[in-house]
mmCIF file of C-alpha atoms in Angstrom:
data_model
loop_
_atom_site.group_PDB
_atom_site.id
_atom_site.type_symbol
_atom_site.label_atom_id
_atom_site.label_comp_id
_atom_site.label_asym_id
_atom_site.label_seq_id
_atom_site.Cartn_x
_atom_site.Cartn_y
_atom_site.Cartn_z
ATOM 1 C CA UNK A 1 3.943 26.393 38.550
ATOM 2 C CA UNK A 2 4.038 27.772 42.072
ATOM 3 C CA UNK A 3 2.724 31.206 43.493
ATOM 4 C CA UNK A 4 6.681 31.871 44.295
ATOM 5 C CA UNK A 5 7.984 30.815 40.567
ATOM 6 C CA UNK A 6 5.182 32.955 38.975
ATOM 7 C CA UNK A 7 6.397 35.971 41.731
ATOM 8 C CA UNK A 8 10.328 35.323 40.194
ATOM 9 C CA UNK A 9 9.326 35.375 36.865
ATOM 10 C CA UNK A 10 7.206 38.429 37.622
ATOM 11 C CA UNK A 11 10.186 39.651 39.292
ATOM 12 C CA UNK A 12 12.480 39.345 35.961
ATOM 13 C CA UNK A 13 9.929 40.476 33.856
ATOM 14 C CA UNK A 14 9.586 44.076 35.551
ATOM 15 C CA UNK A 15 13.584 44.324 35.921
ATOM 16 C CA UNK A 16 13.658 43.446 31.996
ATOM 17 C CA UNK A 17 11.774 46.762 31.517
ATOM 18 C CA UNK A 18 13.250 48.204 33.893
ATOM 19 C CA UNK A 19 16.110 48.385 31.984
ATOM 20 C CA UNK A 20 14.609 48.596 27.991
ATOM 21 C CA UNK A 21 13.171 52.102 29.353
ATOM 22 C CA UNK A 22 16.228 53.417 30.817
ATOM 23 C CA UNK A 23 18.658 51.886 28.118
ATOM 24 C CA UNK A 24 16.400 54.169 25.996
ATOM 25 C CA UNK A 25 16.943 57.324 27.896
ATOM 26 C CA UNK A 26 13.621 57.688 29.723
ATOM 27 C CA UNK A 27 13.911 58.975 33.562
ATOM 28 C CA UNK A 28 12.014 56.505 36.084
ATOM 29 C CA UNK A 29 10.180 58.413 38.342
ATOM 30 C CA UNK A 30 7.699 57.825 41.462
ATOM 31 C CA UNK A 31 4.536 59.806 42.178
ATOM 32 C CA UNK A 32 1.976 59.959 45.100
ATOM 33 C CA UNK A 33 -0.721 56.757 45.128
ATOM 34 C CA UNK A 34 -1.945 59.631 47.693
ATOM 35 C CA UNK A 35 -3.611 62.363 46.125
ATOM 36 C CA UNK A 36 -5.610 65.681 47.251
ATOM 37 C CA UNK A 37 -7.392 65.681 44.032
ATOM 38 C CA UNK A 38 -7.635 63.576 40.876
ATOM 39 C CA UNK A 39 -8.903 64.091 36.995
ATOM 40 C CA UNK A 40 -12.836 63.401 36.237
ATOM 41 C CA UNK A 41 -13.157 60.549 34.498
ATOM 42 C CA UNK A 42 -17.145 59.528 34.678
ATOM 43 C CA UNK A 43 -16.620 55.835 33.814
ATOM 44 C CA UNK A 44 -14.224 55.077 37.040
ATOM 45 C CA UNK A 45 -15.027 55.075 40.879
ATOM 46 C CA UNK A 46 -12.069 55.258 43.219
ATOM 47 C CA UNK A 47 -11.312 54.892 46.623
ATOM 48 C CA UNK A 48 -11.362 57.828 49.287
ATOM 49 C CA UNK A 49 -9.470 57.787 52.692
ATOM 50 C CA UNK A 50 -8.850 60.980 55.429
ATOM 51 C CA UNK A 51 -6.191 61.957 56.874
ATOM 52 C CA UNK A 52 -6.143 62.650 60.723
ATOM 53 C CA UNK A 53 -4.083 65.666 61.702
ATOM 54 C CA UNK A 54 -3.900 65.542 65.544
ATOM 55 C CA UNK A 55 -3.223 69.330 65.060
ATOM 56 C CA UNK A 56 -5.273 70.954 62.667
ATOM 57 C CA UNK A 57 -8.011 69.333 60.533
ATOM 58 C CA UNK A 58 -9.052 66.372 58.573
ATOM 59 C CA UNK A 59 -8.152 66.464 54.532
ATOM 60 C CA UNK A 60 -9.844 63.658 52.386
ATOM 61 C CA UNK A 61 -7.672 61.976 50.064
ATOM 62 C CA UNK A 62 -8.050 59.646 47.045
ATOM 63 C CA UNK A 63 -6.124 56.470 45.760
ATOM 64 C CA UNK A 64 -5.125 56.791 42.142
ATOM 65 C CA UNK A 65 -6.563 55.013 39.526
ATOM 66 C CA UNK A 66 -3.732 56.387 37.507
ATOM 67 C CA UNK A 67 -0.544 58.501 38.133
ATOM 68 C CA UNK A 68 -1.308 60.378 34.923
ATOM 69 C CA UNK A 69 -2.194 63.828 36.782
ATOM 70 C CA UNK A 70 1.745 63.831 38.606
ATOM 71 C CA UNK A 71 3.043 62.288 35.462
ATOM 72 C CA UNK A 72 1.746 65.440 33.038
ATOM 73 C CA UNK A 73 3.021 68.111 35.739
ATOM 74 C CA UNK A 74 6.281 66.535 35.598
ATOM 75 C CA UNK A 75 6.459 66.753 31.713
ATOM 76 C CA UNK A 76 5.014 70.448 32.079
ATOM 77 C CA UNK A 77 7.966 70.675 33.846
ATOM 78 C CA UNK A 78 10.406 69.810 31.339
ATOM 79 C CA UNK A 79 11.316 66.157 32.466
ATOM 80 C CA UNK A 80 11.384 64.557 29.423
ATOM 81 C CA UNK A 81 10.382 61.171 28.245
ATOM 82 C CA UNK A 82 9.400 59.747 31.806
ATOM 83 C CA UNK A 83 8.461 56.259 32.736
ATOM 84 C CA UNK A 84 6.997 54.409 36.049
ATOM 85 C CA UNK A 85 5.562 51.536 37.394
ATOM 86 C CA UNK A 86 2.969 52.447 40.142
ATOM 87 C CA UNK A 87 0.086 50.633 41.997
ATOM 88 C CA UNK A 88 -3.506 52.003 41.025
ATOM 89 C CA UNK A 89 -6.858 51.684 42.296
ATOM 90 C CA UNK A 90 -10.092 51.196 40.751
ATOM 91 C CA UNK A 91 -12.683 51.324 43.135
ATOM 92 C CA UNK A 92 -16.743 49.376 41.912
ATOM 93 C CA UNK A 93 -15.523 47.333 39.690
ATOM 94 C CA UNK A 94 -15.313 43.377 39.699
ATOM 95 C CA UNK A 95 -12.906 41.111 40.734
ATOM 96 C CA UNK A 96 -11.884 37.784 38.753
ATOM 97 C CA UNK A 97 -9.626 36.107 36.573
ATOM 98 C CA UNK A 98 -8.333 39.306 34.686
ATOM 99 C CA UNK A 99 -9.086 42.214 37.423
ATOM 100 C CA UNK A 100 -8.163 43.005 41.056
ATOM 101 C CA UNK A 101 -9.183 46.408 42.710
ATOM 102 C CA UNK A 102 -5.258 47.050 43.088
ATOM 103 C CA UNK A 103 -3.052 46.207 40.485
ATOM 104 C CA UNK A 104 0.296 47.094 38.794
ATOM 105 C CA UNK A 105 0.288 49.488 36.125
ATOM 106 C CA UNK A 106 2.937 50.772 33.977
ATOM 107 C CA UNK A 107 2.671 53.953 32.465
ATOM 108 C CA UNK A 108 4.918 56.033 29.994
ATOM 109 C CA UNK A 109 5.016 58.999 27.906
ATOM 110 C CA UNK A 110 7.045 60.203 24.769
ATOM 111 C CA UNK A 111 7.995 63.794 24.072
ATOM 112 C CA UNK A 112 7.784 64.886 20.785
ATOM 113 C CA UNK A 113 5.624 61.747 20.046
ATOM 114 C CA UNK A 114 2.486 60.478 18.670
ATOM 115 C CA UNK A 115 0.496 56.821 18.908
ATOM 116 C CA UNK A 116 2.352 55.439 15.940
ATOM 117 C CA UNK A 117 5.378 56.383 17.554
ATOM 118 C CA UNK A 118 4.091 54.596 20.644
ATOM 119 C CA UNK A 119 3.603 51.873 18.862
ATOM 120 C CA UNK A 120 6.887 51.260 17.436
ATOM 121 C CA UNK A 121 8.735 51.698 21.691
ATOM 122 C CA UNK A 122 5.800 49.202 22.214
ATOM 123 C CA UNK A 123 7.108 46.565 19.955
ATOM 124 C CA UNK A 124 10.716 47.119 20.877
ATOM 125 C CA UNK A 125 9.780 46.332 24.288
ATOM 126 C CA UNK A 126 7.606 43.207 23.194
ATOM 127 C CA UNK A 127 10.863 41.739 21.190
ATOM 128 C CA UNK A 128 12.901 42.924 24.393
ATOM 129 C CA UNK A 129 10.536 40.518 26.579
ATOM 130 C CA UNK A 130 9.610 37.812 23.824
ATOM 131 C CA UNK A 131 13.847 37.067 23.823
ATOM 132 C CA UNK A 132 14.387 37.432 27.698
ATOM 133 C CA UNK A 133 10.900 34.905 28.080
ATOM 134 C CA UNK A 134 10.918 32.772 24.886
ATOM 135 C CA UNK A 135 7.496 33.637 24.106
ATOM 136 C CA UNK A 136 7.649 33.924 20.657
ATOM 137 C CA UNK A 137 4.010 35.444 20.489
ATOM 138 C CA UNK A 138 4.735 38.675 21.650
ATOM 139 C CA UNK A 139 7.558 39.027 18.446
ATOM 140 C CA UNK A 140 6.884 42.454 16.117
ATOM 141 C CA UNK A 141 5.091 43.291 14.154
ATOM 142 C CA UNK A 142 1.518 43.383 15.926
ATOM 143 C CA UNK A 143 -1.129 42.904 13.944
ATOM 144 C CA UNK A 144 -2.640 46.447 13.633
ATOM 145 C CA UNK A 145 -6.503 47.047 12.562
ATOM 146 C CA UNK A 146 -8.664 49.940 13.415
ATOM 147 C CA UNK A 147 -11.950 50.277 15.120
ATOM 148 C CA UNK A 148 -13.969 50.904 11.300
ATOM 149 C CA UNK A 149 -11.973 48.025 9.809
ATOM 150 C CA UNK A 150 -13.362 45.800 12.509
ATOM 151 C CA UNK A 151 -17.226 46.731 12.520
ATOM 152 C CA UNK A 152 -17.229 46.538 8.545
ATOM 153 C CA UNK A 153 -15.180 43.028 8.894
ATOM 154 C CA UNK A 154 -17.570 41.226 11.505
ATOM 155 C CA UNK A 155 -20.650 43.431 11.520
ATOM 156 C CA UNK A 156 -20.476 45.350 8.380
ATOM 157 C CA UNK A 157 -21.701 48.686 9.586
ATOM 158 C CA UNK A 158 -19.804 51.503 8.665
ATOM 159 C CA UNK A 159 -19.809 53.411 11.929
ATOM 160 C CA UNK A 160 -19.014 56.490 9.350
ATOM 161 C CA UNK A 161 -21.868 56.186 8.143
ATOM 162 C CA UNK A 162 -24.366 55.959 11.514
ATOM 163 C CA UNK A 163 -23.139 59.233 13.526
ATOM 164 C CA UNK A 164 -26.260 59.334 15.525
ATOM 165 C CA UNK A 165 -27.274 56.862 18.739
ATOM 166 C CA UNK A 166 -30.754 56.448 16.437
ATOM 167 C CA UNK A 167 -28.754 55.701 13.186
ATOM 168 C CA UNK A 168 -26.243 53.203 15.173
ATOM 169 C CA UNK A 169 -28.810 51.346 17.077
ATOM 170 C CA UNK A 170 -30.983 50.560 13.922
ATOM 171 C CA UNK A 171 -28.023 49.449 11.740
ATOM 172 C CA UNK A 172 -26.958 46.827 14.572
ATOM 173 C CA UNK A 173 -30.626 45.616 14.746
ATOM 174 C CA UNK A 174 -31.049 45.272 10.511
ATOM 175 C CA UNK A 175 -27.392 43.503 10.789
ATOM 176 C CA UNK A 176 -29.060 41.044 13.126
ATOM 177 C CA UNK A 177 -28.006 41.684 16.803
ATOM 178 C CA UNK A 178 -30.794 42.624 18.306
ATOM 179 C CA UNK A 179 -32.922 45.714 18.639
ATOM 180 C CA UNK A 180 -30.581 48.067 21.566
ATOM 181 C CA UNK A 181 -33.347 51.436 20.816
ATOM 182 C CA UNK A 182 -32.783 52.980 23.885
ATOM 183 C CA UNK A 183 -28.590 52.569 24.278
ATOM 184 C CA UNK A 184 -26.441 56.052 23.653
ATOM 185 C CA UNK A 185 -23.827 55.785 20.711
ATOM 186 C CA UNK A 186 -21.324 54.676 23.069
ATOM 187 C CA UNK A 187 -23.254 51.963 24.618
ATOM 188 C CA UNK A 188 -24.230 50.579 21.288
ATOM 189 C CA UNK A 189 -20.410 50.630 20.635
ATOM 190 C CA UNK A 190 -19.240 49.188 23.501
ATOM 191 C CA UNK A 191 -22.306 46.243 23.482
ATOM 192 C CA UNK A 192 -20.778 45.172 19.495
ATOM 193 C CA UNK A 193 -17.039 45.663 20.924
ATOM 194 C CA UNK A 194 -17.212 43.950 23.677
ATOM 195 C CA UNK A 195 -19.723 40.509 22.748
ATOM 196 C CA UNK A 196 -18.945 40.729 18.849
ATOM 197 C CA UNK A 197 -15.743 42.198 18.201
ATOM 198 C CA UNK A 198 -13.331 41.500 20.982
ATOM 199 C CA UNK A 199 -14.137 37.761 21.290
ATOM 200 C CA UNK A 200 -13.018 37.493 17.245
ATOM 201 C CA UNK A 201 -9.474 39.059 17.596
ATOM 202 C CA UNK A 202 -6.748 36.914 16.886
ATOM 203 C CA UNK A 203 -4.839 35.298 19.659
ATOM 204 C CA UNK A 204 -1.504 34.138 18.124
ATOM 205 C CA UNK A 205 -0.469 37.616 18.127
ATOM 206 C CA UNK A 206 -0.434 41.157 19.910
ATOM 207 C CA UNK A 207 -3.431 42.875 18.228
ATOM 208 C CA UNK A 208 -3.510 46.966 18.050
ATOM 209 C CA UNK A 209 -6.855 48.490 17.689
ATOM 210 C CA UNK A 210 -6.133 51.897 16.461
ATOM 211 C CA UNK A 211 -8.467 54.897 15.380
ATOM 212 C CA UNK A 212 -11.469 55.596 18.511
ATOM 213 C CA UNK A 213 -14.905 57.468 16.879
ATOM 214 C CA UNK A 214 -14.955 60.649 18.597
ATOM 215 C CA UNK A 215 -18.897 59.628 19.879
ATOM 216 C CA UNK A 216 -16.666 58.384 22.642
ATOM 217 C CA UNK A 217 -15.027 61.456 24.568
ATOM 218 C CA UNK A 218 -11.146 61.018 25.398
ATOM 219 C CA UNK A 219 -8.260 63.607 25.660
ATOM 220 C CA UNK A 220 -6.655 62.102 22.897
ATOM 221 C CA UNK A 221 -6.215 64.481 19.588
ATOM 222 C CA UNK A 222 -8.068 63.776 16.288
ATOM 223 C CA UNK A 223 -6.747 62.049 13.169
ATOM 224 C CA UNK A 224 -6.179 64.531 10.268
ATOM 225 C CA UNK A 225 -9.528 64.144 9.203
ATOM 226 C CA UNK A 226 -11.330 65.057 12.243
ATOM 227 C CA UNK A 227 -13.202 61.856 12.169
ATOM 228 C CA UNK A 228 -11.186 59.185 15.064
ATOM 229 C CA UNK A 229 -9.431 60.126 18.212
ATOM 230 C CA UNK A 230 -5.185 58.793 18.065
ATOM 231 C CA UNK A 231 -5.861 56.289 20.126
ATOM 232 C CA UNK A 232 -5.307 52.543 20.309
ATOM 233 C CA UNK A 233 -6.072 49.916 22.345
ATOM 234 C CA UNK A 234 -3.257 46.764 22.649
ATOM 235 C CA UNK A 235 -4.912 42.874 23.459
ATOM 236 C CA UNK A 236 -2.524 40.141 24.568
ATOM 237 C CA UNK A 237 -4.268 36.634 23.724
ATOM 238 C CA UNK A 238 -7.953 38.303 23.368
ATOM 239 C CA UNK A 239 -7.143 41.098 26.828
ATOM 240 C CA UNK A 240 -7.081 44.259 26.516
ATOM 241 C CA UNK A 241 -3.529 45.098 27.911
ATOM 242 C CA UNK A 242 -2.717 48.698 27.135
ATOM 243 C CA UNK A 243 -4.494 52.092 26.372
ATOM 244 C CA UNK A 244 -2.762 55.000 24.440
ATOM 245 C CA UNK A 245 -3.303 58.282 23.492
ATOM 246 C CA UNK A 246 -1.452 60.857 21.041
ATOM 247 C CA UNK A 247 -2.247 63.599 23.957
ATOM 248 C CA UNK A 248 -4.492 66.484 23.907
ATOM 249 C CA UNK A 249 -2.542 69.732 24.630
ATOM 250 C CA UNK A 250 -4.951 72.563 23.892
ATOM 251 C CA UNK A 251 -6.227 73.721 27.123
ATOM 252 C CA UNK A 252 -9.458 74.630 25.372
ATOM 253 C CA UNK A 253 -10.179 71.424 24.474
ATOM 254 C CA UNK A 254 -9.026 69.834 27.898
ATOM 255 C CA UNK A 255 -11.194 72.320 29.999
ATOM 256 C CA UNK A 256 -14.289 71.570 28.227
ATOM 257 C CA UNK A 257 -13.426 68.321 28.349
ATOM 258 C CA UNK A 258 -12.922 68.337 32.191
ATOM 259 C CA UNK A 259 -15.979 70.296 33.191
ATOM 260 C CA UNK A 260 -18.319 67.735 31.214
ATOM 261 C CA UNK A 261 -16.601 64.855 33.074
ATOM 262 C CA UNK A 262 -17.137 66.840 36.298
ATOM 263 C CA UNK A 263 -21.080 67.592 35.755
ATOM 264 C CA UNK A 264 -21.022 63.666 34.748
ATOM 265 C CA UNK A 265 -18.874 62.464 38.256
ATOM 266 C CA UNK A 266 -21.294 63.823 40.272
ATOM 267 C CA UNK A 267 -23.657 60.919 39.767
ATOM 268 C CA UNK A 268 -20.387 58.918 41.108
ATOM 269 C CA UNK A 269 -20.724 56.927 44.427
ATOM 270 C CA UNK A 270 -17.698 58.652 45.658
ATOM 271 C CA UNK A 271 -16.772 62.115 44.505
ATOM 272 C CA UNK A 272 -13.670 63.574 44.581
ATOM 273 C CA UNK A 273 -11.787 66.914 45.180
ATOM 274 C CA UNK A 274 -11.118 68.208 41.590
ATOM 275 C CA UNK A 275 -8.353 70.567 41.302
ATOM 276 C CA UNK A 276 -9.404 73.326 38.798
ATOM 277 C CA UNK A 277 -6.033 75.093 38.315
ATOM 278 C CA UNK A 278 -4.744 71.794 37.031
ATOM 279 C CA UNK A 279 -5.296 72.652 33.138
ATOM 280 C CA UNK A 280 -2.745 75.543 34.076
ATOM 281 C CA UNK A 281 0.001 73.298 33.047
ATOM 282 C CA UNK A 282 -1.658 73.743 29.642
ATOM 283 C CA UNK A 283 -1.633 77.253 29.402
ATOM 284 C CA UNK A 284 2.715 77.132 27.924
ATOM 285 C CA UNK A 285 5.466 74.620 27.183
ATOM 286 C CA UNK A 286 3.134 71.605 27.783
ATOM 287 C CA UNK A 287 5.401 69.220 25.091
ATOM 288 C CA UNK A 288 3.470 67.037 22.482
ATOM 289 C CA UNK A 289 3.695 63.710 23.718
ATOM 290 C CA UNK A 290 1.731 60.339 23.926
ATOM 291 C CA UNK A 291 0.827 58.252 26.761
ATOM 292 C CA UNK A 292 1.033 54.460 27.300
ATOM 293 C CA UNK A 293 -0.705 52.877 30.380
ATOM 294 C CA UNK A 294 -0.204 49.229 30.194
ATOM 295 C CA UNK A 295 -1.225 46.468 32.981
ATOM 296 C CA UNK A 296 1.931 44.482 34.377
ATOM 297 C CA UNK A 297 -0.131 41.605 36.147
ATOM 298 C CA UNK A 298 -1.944 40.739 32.777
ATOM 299 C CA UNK A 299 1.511 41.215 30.852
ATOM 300 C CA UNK A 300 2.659 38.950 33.574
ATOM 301 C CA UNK A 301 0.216 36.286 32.899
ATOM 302 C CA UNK A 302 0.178 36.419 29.292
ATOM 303 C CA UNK A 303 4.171 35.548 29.480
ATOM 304 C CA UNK A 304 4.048 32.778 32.346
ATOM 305 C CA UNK A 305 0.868 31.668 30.960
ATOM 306 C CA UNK A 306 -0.961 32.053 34.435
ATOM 307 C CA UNK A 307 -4.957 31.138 34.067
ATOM 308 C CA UNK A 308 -5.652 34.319 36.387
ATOM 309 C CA UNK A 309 -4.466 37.266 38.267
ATOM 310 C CA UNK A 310 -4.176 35.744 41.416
ATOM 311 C CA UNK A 311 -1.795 33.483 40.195
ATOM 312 C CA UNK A 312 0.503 36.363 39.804
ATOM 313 C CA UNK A 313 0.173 38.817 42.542
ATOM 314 C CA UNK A 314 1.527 38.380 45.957
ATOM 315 C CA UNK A 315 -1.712 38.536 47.519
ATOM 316 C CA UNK A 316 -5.578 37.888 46.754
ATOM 317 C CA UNK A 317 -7.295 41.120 47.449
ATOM 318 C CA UNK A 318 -9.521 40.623 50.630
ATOM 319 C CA UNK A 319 -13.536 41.660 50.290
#
């Protein structure tokens, strides 16, 4: 297939949800790629740029690495279930088959919604796609599993069970992968995740990892329980494709939350303008809702069957 017939189907494919999202009464919307100030989040770098005012001074500037912050004033606002698809920008971070600096993200949220509801506008889009693209692969139900059913199944450690980095590290080294002493909880995680777990999940159908351990700090809200963060993460053929979150709205909860993050960013290559009257839109009538960011050029490539990214973007980015 040719870069253009990969950039039609592409084409199709973002009309076709286009459409499922505003069939289903969400508003499509467009925020800044531009912004003054952006959320901490430790584990990304972005990209900072000035702006010249031949009149008064300069003002730095920051590409977004997600529209979430315009999104959540918008729905603080009383817009509704809102829907967009946006560039974003993640700056320090590799390029190669599944990952570009730039890419395509779509990103959605549900009033009066949780993950599991998430899930369920998921799979109607899925079916939507799988009939428009006769990929029979992406066809409901995804197979969901959460994060403790996987370690027990293909490491059998109960991560209930190991709360501590010290407990953690020595139950992966007496199940036999190696002695990681000196990794934080979430880097022993991530090191069975990433070489144990995700290289097992099944490819012949959308997999949805559900249930996060609250060792790893999100602004999603807790299970019932108090033990997992609502959160799941969807994989198309083995790649990680979509993140979700029931969201946090306690503005306790989120400020803490921020000004960790902030003490963290500031060992960040480039740090950024932080807006702290942001968690304002906390403070009254923030809705309950749940956030979906998915990336289009891997959905892309998992439909047309693309080997990488390149294949279905417009341009290669240029180091």
């Amino acid at each position: 297939m040719t870069k253009i017939s990969f950039l039609k189907n592409r084409d199709k494919i973002i009309k076709e949800i286009r459409k499922y999202f505003s069939d289903i009464g969400y508003l499509e919307i467009e925020t800044p790629v531009l912004s003054p100030s952006l959320i901490p989040e430790s584990h990304l770098e972005v990209f900072s740029t000035k702006s010249l005012n031949p009149y008064g001074s300069e003002k730095e500037f920051y590409l977004t690495p997600s529209p979430e912050i315009w999104m959540k004033k918008l729905l603080a606002e009383g817009s509704g279930p809102i829907f967009q698809i946006t560039k974003s920008f993640r700056n320090s971070e590799q390029t190669g088959r599944f990952h570009n600096p730039e890419f395509t993200m779509l990103e959605w949220y549900s009033t009066n919604a949780d993950y599991k509801d998430s899930i369920i506008i998921t799979e109607n889009l899925f079916d939507k796609l799988a009939a428009a693209f006769n990929c029979n692969f992406l066809k409901s139900p995804c197979l969901k599993i959460s994060v403790k059913e996987l370690f027990l199944k293909h490491t059998g450690i109960d991560l209930e069970k190991f709360k501590t980095a010290e407990l953690l590290t020595e139950a992966i080294k007496e199940a036999g992968f190696g002695d990681k002493k000196n990794y934080t909880w979430e880097q022993a995680f991530n090191y069975i995740f990433v070489s144990i777990i995700e290289p097992s999940l099944p490819k012949e159908k959308p997999v949805i990892v559900t249930d996060y351990p609250i060792q790893i700090p999100c602004l999603a809200k807790k299970t019932e329980d108090g033990k997992w963060f609502q959160r799941w993460e969807l994989y198309v053929n083995g790649i990680e494709l979509a993140n979700c979150y029931t969201e946090e709205t306690d503005k306790t909860i989120i400020d803490a939350f921020f000004k960790e993050q902030e003490n963290l960013k500031k060992n960040s290559l480039v740090n950024h303008y932080i807006d702290k009257s942001y968690t304002e839109i906390f403070s009254k009538n923030f809705p309950d809702c749940s956030g979906v960011a998915l990336g289009i050029d891997r959905l892309v490539m998992a439909i047309t069957g693309a080997n990488k990214i390149q294949d279905v973007i417009s341009f290669t980015f240029q180091i």
